Structures are given as structure tokens and as C-alpha cells.
Amino acid sequence: MRLYLCEKPSQGKDIARVLGAKQRGNGCYNGPGIVVTWCIGHLIEAAPPEAYGEQYKYWSIEQLPIIPERWRSEVKASTAKQFKIVKGLLAQATNLVIATDADREGEMIARELLELCGYQGAIQRLWLSALNDASIRKALDSLKPSAETLPLYDSALARSRADWLIGMNLSRLFTVLGRQAGYDGVLSVGRVQTPTLRLVVDRDREIACFVSVPYWTVEVNLSTAGQSFSTSWVPPDDSADAAGRCLQQTVAQQAAERIRSAHEAQVLSVETERVREAPPLPFSLSTLQEVCSRQLGLDVQETLDIAQSLYETHKATTYPRSDSGYLPESMLADVPTVLDALLATDPDLRPLFNRLDRTQRSRAWDDAKVSAHHGIIPTLEPANLAAMSEKALAVYRLIRAHYLAQFLPHHEFDRTAVRLSCADERLHATGKQIAVPGWHQALPRHDADADDEPAKRRQVLPPLAEGTRCLIGDVELKALKTLPPKPYTQGELIKAMKGVAKLVTDPRLKQTLKETTGIGTEATRAGTINGLLTRGYLIKNGRAIRASEAAFTLIDAVPTTITDPGTTAIWEQALDMIETGQMTLETFVGKQAAWVTQLVQCASLAIKVPEGPPCPLCGETTRQRRGKTGPFWSCRRYPDCKGSVAITPAGRRKRLTSRKLRRSAPKAF
């Protein structure tokens, strides 16, 4: 019997329909010689610390680090029924086709299950990029050998074990240290979440510490040949900062008065440059999240959920958790089918379609730049727009627009810079004249990004030439102040996570990191941000996100090597090396375990926490903590036991300072 193992019930239903497995069974579909079943995400999970010993039920530094000699997993209670069904089917199967999501996590969902159930039969891999019938049939005709995708499992397993080692050990370590210092909350530390949080904390501190500087501008309205336009005064170099802003009020006031008293300004030079902008690439998940955050105001998790529904439910777009915006050259053959499906889906596109060049090959088609997944594009079959929600339709139109843009000309415009002289003062004007709309015609809101550009840069200038004289109109002196950086939005934070190499200042890390290395993956970044929001480390403030007080406490408490985004990016690079066979799972996990061990040892040496008298309630030893009225001895099993003993002045100890621990923390890798 050939068994198809899918990731979700909806996926199983789609594949079963194409295979002709029409008979619904218990947690599966049956057909002639085949069965299609499914997981419900991860059916099993890594065992918690207490599964390795009763002593780990209580949090204490003495029991750290927890380094499993033999890793354990256990069946998730919430999906135990489906696990039993899948296990029984695996026992009967002679041939297995893994049909989970085509990524690192999908590989792990299937392989960890096969390992726990002891499956020894033949294995093949179904690699799907879309769930419409045509795409499923195409993938079924080209199954991959098991060995080709096995490294994905090693990489996912390495990620899972590293997350466990860091999360379980360091969350306990710093929570216990926090309790000893009087902080009663749990300080949750994560391999990806903590450096992500550091990005927001650093930005918030930069905003808080920002000192605004006053500066002055002079805006001058000119006209010629019956058409007016805006210009800006250019301050002398000795009164301007590096950004060209005038810092001396009297200089700006005098310039404004001289310009007002003049009758005209004369053009000194006109420089026009033709700018050609290539179509944007199809979306990767992160670029889709950035654009949807900026243009539609969607949270990154909401964007992922919508993209997943367009893929799974509506069959309208391809696999969403892609890290690439490029397309394989083999998909050029599908262009006529995709375009015909789009027109059948939305006949209102007919005027635009008349301008498409179906033979055009943009930079998006590049085998060398396609990773395991290609850009998110429409599927080969018509979709039902009426069945989509308003938000889903908006996201779909963005995805569709970026695909259609590949068949339209470059967007071309003339950018003009004009230098003028007026009463011995310098003026400057810029203008923009669209020459070829090109791919902008495909965008549902082609002017959305341009809204951020100042109007005076988008103005259409009148015909100007050297020597042209322009009449002086309104002259406005403006008193302004430099502005602090803006808080992160979720979309901007995704962008920062993806391009973290640009933010790293450590020369050693910067040299090692690839420019493409980020923290987290396309599939996990939204979950990381959502988790920080759920735990209360991040707070929504309109579209912006800010760090909470607990976030500042956590970032200040842990060593820099844990919070440094560059450290986590190095780990992500190592996971990629496992995926390509350049590093082994054992080597990576061993280095993580050694680093965690060193960190715990440094903390233990730094604190030297004395034991107090026995707890009056349970007899356990006590540790010093600080309350509202001062220090006291608290049961080491706190908060499970809340026994306490008053402390004498002679029994007081020096508190651990986070600075001391941060100095002694080991470097990762």
C-alpha cells in the first residue's frame, strides 16, 4: 500500500481528489492501492526538561545546564488521536510519499514522525508549489528521491534542538537570577526572539535619547510662462550641517529678506536624466509582508495567514513561505496558461492585457537565483474572487500585479535638477515627468509608495533653460526641527530581521556574515513577532510597535552575545550549511550545547549565591530575594512554595550585576 503523508487535512483532501482516493476513512482517504492521510501540524514535540528527570520540575541554577544525552520527543496530547491513525497506517505501508509543505519545517513534521514510529519502507518526496489540480498532477509526475530532501530534516532538527537548549536553559537561568533580584516575572529567552526584541529596544532607546536640533529653510515659489513651481534656498556651506540644513536662524532670515526684495531669479543650469525602473520581482513572503504592512496596514501574521488561505483555500496563488522572488526558467512555458487564467478570473483586466508582451522575459526568470522555492505568483487555474474577503482580495491583487508587471515595459521618467540664482542666493528645484508608465499600470495603487516622496520632488517643471528668468512669488521662512527615527512597524521589523547583516557593527561578525543572512526564516519571522506581542514584550501603538518595560529588563539582564542579532544570523548561516551538507547536525548541536554550558558556568561563578536557612513550609534551602521592604530569604522552590524567612543585616550579600555577567559571557561559535 502506498501512503501519502500530508501536513494538513485540507492539503490531504486536495491531493486525494487528484489521485482518485474518493472514499473517506477515519483520518484518511482511500483509493485503489493508495491511502492519503495527514498530520495536523506537528503531531509530536520535543519533550520538556522534566521528562529527563523529576529534579527539573523546579527551576534552579544548580541544575543547569540541561543537556540531553539522548533527545526525547512525545506525542502532543491535542492531536494524539490523529497520531494513532497515522502510526497504524505507517505500519501497513510499503511505500511512503512525504507530501507535507515543501520546506524545512514540513520535512521535519514528516521525518520526526517516521523516526518515532520506526518506519523502514521506501520513501519519496512530493514537492508542491501550488495546490491547484494542474500543479498537483505535475508534482506527482516528478517525485523526488528521499535522499534529496533529507538534509532539510537535519537542518530543521538542528534548529529545533538549538532553540530547546537556549530557550529552556537561558529562560530558567535569567528568570531565577531575576527572582533573586526581585523581579517576579518570567524572562523568556529565545534564539531568535531575543535578538529581534533587541532591535526594537535599541530603536526605542535611540528615539528616547534623540536630541532635536533646530534648523531653518526658505521655500520660494517661482513662475515662468504662466506656470509656477517650488524651489528651495541652498544655505552657504559655513552655516549648514552635513545634511545641508541651515543651523543659523539669522543667515536664513537675511536670505529670505534678500529674495523677497528681488524681482526675479535666473536659471543657472538645467540637468535632466532619464530614469528607467525595472519591474519589481514577484513577492517573497517577507517582501509581501513589508508591502502589506505599509500599504494595507496588515500585521505580518495576518499577511501570512491571508497568503496561506490564498494558497490552501482559494488555490489562487503559489506556496507563500518562500524566501525568493525569482522564478525558474522552466515556468516560462506556463506563462500563457497563467495569463489566460487571470483574464478568466477577472475580465476587467482586458484593457491592461492588451498592453502585455507575453514574450517578454524580465530579470525575474533566473534559475541561478531560485532557492528551494520561487516567488509567489498566481496559479494555472482561474480563481473565484467573490469568495475572497476584502483583505484577501487586496493581497491577491498585489501578488497578481507583481506577476503582470513582468510583461510590461520599464517605468521611465525624467528627473530634472535646476540651479537658480536670486539676489546672490542659491536656489534649487527638482521635478519629475513620467515618460513611460510601464509596469506602474499593473499596480492596484501605483502611487502608494510615491506618497512618501515630497510633493516638490514630484512636481512637473515648466520648460526651463539656462538664462531663463522667473518671477518671485511667495517666500516662506520655516523654522523646523530634526526628527527622531520612527518606531518600527511590523513590516519594517521583518525587513530589519531579513537584512540584519547591514545592522551588525562587530567587524568579525560583519566579515563572516553574508549580506543575505537574516535572523529567523520566512516561515518563522511572523510567529516570532506575534510571540513577542503575546508575551507582552512588544506593544502595538497604531501601526508602530514599541518595547515594554519587561523588554528593557530582559535585554539589560542577558549578555550581549544572546541579544546580538549578528550571533543569531551566524547560527542561521550554520543551519543553511547543514542543509547543503557543509556541516553536520551533531557538530552544530554540540557547539550550541558547549556555548550554553559556558554561559551557565559564567553565571554561576559570577553570582556565588549563598544558601539561607531552611524554608519553614517545606524544608528546602532558601535564596535571597528583594521585596518592597528589603531583602529576605525565599524558598528555592518559589513560586511553587512561598515560604520565607526574615534576613539579618549580617546575612546580606552583594547582588549580581548584569554588567559583570555580560563581561564574562562566552562568545557563540
PDB file of C-alpha atoms in Angstrom, residues 269-442:
ATOM      1  CA  SER A 269      21.724  75.223 -15.129  1.00  0.00           C
ATOM      2  CA  VAL A 270      19.202  72.522 -16.012  1.00  0.00           C
ATOM      3  CA  GLU A 271      20.131  68.838 -15.862  1.00  0.00           C
ATOM      4  CA  THR A 272      17.658  66.186 -16.940  1.00  0.00           C
ATOM      5  CA  GLU A 273      18.237  62.470 -16.509  1.00  0.00           C
ATOM      6  CA  ARG A 274      16.062  59.686 -17.933  1.00  0.00           C
ATOM      7  CA  VAL A 275      15.487  57.066 -15.220  1.00  0.00           C
ATOM      8  CA  ARG A 276      14.371  53.536 -16.145  1.00  0.00           C
ATOM      9  CA  GLU A 277      12.958  51.337 -13.374  1.00  0.00           C
ATOM     10  CA  ALA A 278      12.688  47.602 -13.981  1.00  0.00           C
ATOM     11  CA  PRO A 279       9.540  45.806 -12.791  1.00  0.00           C
ATOM     12  CA  PRO A 280       9.652  44.682  -9.153  1.00  0.00           C
ATOM     13  CA  LEU A 281      10.232  40.976  -8.621  1.00  0.00           C
ATOM     14  CA  PRO A 282       7.360  38.704  -7.673  1.00  0.00           C
ATOM     15  CA  PHE A 283       6.919  38.639  -3.910  1.00  0.00           C
ATOM     16  CA  SER A 284       8.801  36.560  -1.396  1.00  0.00           C
ATOM     17  CA  LEU A 285       6.931  36.244   1.894  1.00  0.00           C
ATOM     18  CA  SER A 286       8.965  38.956   3.623  1.00  0.00           C
ATOM     19  CA  THR A 287       8.576  41.482   0.787  1.00  0.00           C
ATOM     20  CA  LEU A 288       4.840  40.732   0.716  1.00  0.00           C
ATOM     21  CA  GLN A 289       4.653  41.346   4.469  1.00  0.00           C
ATOM     22  CA  GLU A 290       6.581  44.619   4.135  1.00  0.00           C
ATOM     23  CA  VAL A 291       4.311  45.952   1.375  1.00  0.00           C
ATOM     24  CA  CYS A 292       1.089  44.795   3.061  1.00  0.00           C
ATOM     25  CA  SER A 293       2.189  46.423   6.316  1.00  0.00           C
ATOM     26  CA  ARG A 294       2.986  49.713   4.571  1.00  0.00           C
ATOM     27  CA  GLN A 295       0.125  49.913   2.073  1.00  0.00           C
ATOM     28  CA  LEU A 296      -2.683  47.890   3.692  1.00  0.00           C
ATOM     29  CA  GLY A 297      -1.830  48.239   7.393  1.00  0.00           C
ATOM     30  CA  LEU A 298      -1.799  44.460   7.899  1.00  0.00           C
ATOM     31  CA  ASP A 299       0.100  42.735  10.704  1.00  0.00           C
ATOM     32  CA  VAL A 300       2.771  40.372   9.439  1.00  0.00           C
ATOM     33  CA  GLN A 301       0.994  37.326  10.880  1.00  0.00           C
ATOM     34  CA  GLU A 302      -2.250  38.463   9.267  1.00  0.00           C
ATOM     35  CA  THR A 303      -0.486  38.751   5.906  1.00  0.00           C
ATOM     36  CA  LEU A 304       0.935  35.236   6.294  1.00  0.00           C
ATOM     37  CA  ASP A 305      -2.498  33.847   7.229  1.00  0.00           C
ATOM     38  CA  ILE A 306      -4.084  35.521   4.187  1.00  0.00           C
ATOM     39  CA  ALA A 307      -1.318  34.298   1.869  1.00  0.00           C
ATOM     40  CA  GLN A 308      -1.753  30.797   3.295  1.00  0.00           C
ATOM     41  CA  SER A 309      -5.503  30.941   2.627  1.00  0.00           C
ATOM     42  CA  LEU A 310      -4.906  32.130  -0.956  1.00  0.00           C
ATOM     43  CA  TYR A 311      -2.671  29.070  -1.376  1.00  0.00           C
ATOM     44  CA  GLU A 312      -4.678  26.437   0.514  1.00  0.00           C
ATOM     45  CA  THR A 313      -8.312  27.516   0.407  1.00  0.00           C
ATOM     46  CA  HIS A 314      -8.661  29.588  -2.756  1.00  0.00           C
ATOM     47  CA  LYS A 315      -5.942  27.797  -4.813  1.00  0.00           C
ATOM     48  CA  ALA A 316      -5.274  31.262  -6.268  1.00  0.00           C
ATOM     49  CA  THR A 317      -1.549  31.682  -5.529  1.00  0.00           C
ATOM     50  CA  THR A 318       1.521  29.525  -5.072  1.00  0.00           C
ATOM     51  CA  TYR A 319       3.297  28.435  -1.881  1.00  0.00           C
ATOM     52  CA  PRO A 320       3.601  31.529   0.348  1.00  0.00           C
ATOM     53  CA  ARG A 321       6.544  30.776   2.676  1.00  0.00           C
ATOM     54  CA  SER A 322       9.118  31.497   0.013  1.00  0.00           C
ATOM     55  CA  ASP A 323      12.401  33.302   0.561  1.00  0.00           C
ATOM     56  CA  SER A 324      12.879  34.060  -3.144  1.00  0.00           C
ATOM     57  CA  GLY A 325      11.267  36.485  -5.547  1.00  0.00           C
ATOM     58  CA  TYR A 326      12.742  34.808  -8.633  1.00  0.00           C
ATOM     59  CA  LEU A 327      11.108  32.250 -10.939  1.00  0.00           C
ATOM     60  CA  PRO A 328      12.613  29.154 -12.583  1.00  0.00           C
ATOM     61  CA  GLU A 329      13.080  29.440 -16.317  1.00  0.00           C
ATOM     62  CA  SER A 330      11.034  26.264 -16.814  1.00  0.00           C
ATOM     63  CA  MET A 331       7.956  28.224 -15.706  1.00  0.00           C
ATOM     64  CA  LEU A 332       8.161  30.421 -18.811  1.00  0.00           C
ATOM     65  CA  ALA A 333       6.200  27.656 -20.543  1.00  0.00           C
ATOM     66  CA  ASP A 334       3.338  28.256 -18.075  1.00  0.00           C
ATOM     67  CA  VAL A 335       3.019  31.967 -18.858  1.00  0.00           C
ATOM     68  CA  PRO A 336       0.169  31.666 -21.427  1.00  0.00           C
ATOM     69  CA  THR A 337      -1.816  29.404 -19.085  1.00  0.00           C
ATOM     70  CA  VAL A 338      -1.358  31.695 -16.075  1.00  0.00           C
ATOM     71  CA  LEU A 339      -2.293  34.814 -18.040  1.00  0.00           C
ATOM     72  CA  ASP A 340      -5.365  33.154 -19.545  1.00  0.00           C
ATOM     73  CA  ALA A 341      -6.434  32.056 -16.046  1.00  0.00           C
ATOM     74  CA  LEU A 342      -6.021  35.605 -14.731  1.00  0.00           C
ATOM     75  CA  LEU A 343      -8.150  37.047 -17.524  1.00  0.00           C
ATOM     76  CA  ALA A 344     -10.815  34.390 -16.969  1.00  0.00           C
ATOM     77  CA  THR A 345     -10.765  35.257 -13.259  1.00  0.00           C
ATOM     78  CA  ASP A 346     -11.157  38.995 -13.849  1.00  0.00           C
ATOM     79  CA  PRO A 347     -12.354  40.090 -17.343  1.00  0.00           C
ATOM     80  CA  ASP A 348     -11.920  43.740 -16.257  1.00  0.00           C
ATOM     81  CA  LEU A 349      -8.199  43.226 -16.858  1.00  0.00           C
ATOM     82  CA  ARG A 350      -8.757  43.131 -20.641  1.00  0.00           C
ATOM     83  CA  PRO A 351      -7.523  46.732 -21.322  1.00  0.00           C
ATOM     84  CA  LEU A 352      -4.315  46.029 -19.397  1.00  0.00           C
ATOM     85  CA  PHE A 353      -3.835  42.649 -21.101  1.00  0.00           C
ATOM     86  CA  ASN A 354      -3.893  44.350 -24.487  1.00  0.00           C
ATOM     87  CA  ARG A 355      -0.676  46.107 -23.442  1.00  0.00           C
ATOM     88  CA  LEU A 356       1.149  42.989 -22.178  1.00  0.00           C
ATOM     89  CA  ASP A 357       4.072  41.490 -24.063  1.00  0.00           C
ATOM     90  CA  ARG A 358       3.683  37.777 -23.356  1.00  0.00           C
ATOM     91  CA  THR A 359       7.075  37.009 -24.864  1.00  0.00           C
ATOM     92  CA  GLN A 360       8.944  39.449 -22.617  1.00  0.00           C
ATOM     93  CA  ARG A 361      11.461  37.847 -20.266  1.00  0.00           C
ATOM     94  CA  SER A 362      12.199  40.010 -17.226  1.00  0.00           C
ATOM     95  CA  ARG A 363      15.002  39.605 -14.687  1.00  0.00           C
ATOM     96  CA  ALA A 364      12.625  37.530 -12.529  1.00  0.00           C
ATOM     97  CA  TRP A 365      13.292  34.411 -14.611  1.00  0.00           C
ATOM     98  CA  ASP A 366      16.648  33.251 -13.274  1.00  0.00           C
ATOM     99  CA  ASP A 367      17.461  29.661 -12.291  1.00  0.00           C
ATOM    100  CA  ALA A 368      20.674  30.749 -10.555  1.00  0.00           C
ATOM    101  CA  LYS A 369      18.712  32.831  -8.043  1.00  0.00           C
ATOM    102  CA  VAL A 370      15.877  30.412  -7.275  1.00  0.00           C
ATOM    103  CA  SER A 371      16.201  28.685  -3.914  1.00  0.00           C
ATOM    104  CA  ALA A 372      14.051  25.755  -2.791  1.00  0.00           C
ATOM    105  CA  HIS A 373      11.032  27.935  -3.588  1.00  0.00           C
ATOM    106  CA  HIS A 374      10.183  30.515  -6.200  1.00  0.00           C
ATOM    107  CA  GLY A 375       8.343  33.818  -5.949  1.00  0.00           C
ATOM    108  CA  ILE A 376       4.656  33.922  -5.004  1.00  0.00           C
ATOM    109  CA  ILE A 377       2.593  34.134  -8.198  1.00  0.00           C
ATOM    110  CA  PRO A 378      -0.942  33.277  -9.413  1.00  0.00           C
ATOM    111  CA  THR A 379      -1.690  29.637 -10.200  1.00  0.00           C
ATOM    112  CA  LEU A 380      -2.539  27.954 -13.501  1.00  0.00           C
ATOM    113  CA  GLU A 381      -6.302  27.907 -12.961  1.00  0.00           C
ATOM    114  CA  PRO A 382      -8.955  30.646 -12.572  1.00  0.00           C
ATOM    115  CA  ALA A 383      -9.806  31.770  -9.044  1.00  0.00           C
ATOM    116  CA  ASN A 384     -13.108  32.854  -7.509  1.00  0.00           C
ATOM    117  CA  LEU A 385     -12.683  36.472  -6.442  1.00  0.00           C
ATOM    118  CA  ALA A 386     -16.195  36.586  -4.962  1.00  0.00           C
ATOM    119  CA  ALA A 387     -15.186  34.005  -2.366  1.00  0.00           C
ATOM    120  CA  MET A 388     -12.310  36.163  -1.054  1.00  0.00           C
ATOM    121  CA  SER A 389     -12.587  38.596   1.832  1.00  0.00           C
ATOM    122  CA  GLU A 390     -11.790  42.249   1.212  1.00  0.00           C
ATOM    123  CA  LYS A 391      -8.306  41.878   2.708  1.00  0.00           C
ATOM    124  CA  ALA A 392      -7.593  38.625   0.862  1.00  0.00           C
ATOM    125  CA  LEU A 393      -8.627  40.266  -2.395  1.00  0.00           C
ATOM    126  CA  ALA A 394      -6.292  43.200  -1.739  1.00  0.00           C
ATOM    127  CA  VAL A 395      -3.345  40.857  -1.086  1.00  0.00           C
ATOM    128  CA  TYR A 396      -4.221  38.762  -4.141  1.00  0.00           C
ATOM    129  CA  ARG A 397      -4.277  41.876  -6.340  1.00  0.00           C
ATOM    130  CA  LEU A 398      -0.801  42.843  -5.128  1.00  0.00           C
ATOM    131  CA  ILE A 399       0.549  39.363  -5.947  1.00  0.00           C
ATOM    132  CA  ARG A 400      -1.180  39.429  -9.335  1.00  0.00           C
ATOM    133  CA  ALA A 401       0.145  42.911 -10.106  1.00  0.00           C
ATOM    134  CA  HIS A 402       3.760  41.925  -9.462  1.00  0.00           C
ATOM    135  CA  TYR A 403       3.355  38.994 -11.856  1.00  0.00           C
ATOM    136  CA  LEU A 404       1.702  41.072 -14.595  1.00  0.00           C
ATOM    137  CA  ALA A 405       4.412  43.708 -14.196  1.00  0.00           C
ATOM    138  CA  GLN A 406       6.904  41.233 -15.679  1.00  0.00           C
ATOM    139  CA  PHE A 407       5.197  41.639 -19.077  1.00  0.00           C
ATOM    140  CA  LEU A 408       5.078  45.429 -19.191  1.00  0.00           C
ATOM    141  CA  PRO A 409       7.816  47.920 -20.157  1.00  0.00           C
ATOM    142  CA  HIS A 410      10.152  49.592 -17.695  1.00  0.00           C
ATOM    143  CA  HIS A 411       8.702  52.582 -15.871  1.00  0.00           C
ATOM    144  CA  GLU A 412      10.516  55.628 -17.252  1.00  0.00           C
ATOM    145  CA  PHE A 413      10.576  59.209 -16.063  1.00  0.00           C
ATOM    146  CA  ASP A 414      12.716  62.306 -16.499  1.00  0.00           C
ATOM    147  CA  ARG A 415      14.264  63.623 -13.301  1.00  0.00           C
ATOM    148  CA  THR A 416      15.252  67.295 -13.640  1.00  0.00           C
ATOM    149  CA  ALA A 417      17.513  69.300 -11.317  1.00  0.00           C
ATOM    150  CA  VAL A 418      17.595  73.083 -11.700  1.00  0.00           C
ATOM    151  CA  ARG A 419      20.044  75.537 -10.124  1.00  0.00           C
ATOM    152  CA  LEU A 420      18.996  79.195  -9.886  1.00  0.00           C
ATOM    153  CA  SER A 421      20.407  82.462  -8.566  1.00  0.00           C
ATOM    154  CA  CYS A 422      18.441  85.209  -6.838  1.00  0.00           C
ATOM    155  CA  ALA A 423      19.994  88.239  -5.103  1.00  0.00           C
ATOM    156  CA  ASP A 424      23.274  86.353  -4.752  1.00  0.00           C
ATOM    157  CA  GLU A 425      21.423  83.477  -3.050  1.00  0.00           C
ATOM    158  CA  ARG A 426      21.297  79.955  -4.469  1.00  0.00           C
ATOM    159  CA  LEU A 427      18.017  78.169  -5.163  1.00  0.00           C
ATOM    160  CA  HIS A 428      17.378  74.582  -6.190  1.00  0.00           C
ATOM    161  CA  ALA A 429      14.372  72.840  -7.755  1.00  0.00           C
ATOM    162  CA  THR A 430      13.664  69.265  -8.761  1.00  0.00           C
ATOM    163  CA  GLY A 431      10.963  67.887 -10.989  1.00  0.00           C
ATOM    164  CA  LYS A 432       9.674  64.583 -12.282  1.00  0.00           C
ATOM    165  CA  GLN A 433       7.937  63.932 -15.593  1.00  0.00           C
ATOM    166  CA  ILE A 434       6.667  60.430 -16.349  1.00  0.00           C
ATOM    167  CA  ALA A 435       7.642  59.396 -19.884  1.00  0.00           C
ATOM    168  CA  VAL A 436       6.528  55.737 -19.970  1.00  0.00           C
ATOM    169  CA  PRO A 437       4.064  54.492 -17.307  1.00  0.00           C
ATOM    170  CA  GLY A 438       5.199  50.925 -17.975  1.00  0.00           C
ATOM    171  CA  TRP A 439       4.636  48.393 -15.223  1.00  0.00           C
ATOM    172  CA  HIS A 440       3.087  51.004 -12.902  1.00  0.00           C
ATOM    173  CA  GLN A 441      -0.106  50.422 -14.901  1.00  0.00           C
ATOM    174  CA  ALA A 442      -0.423  46.984 -13.303  1.00  0.00           C
TER     175      ALA A 442
END
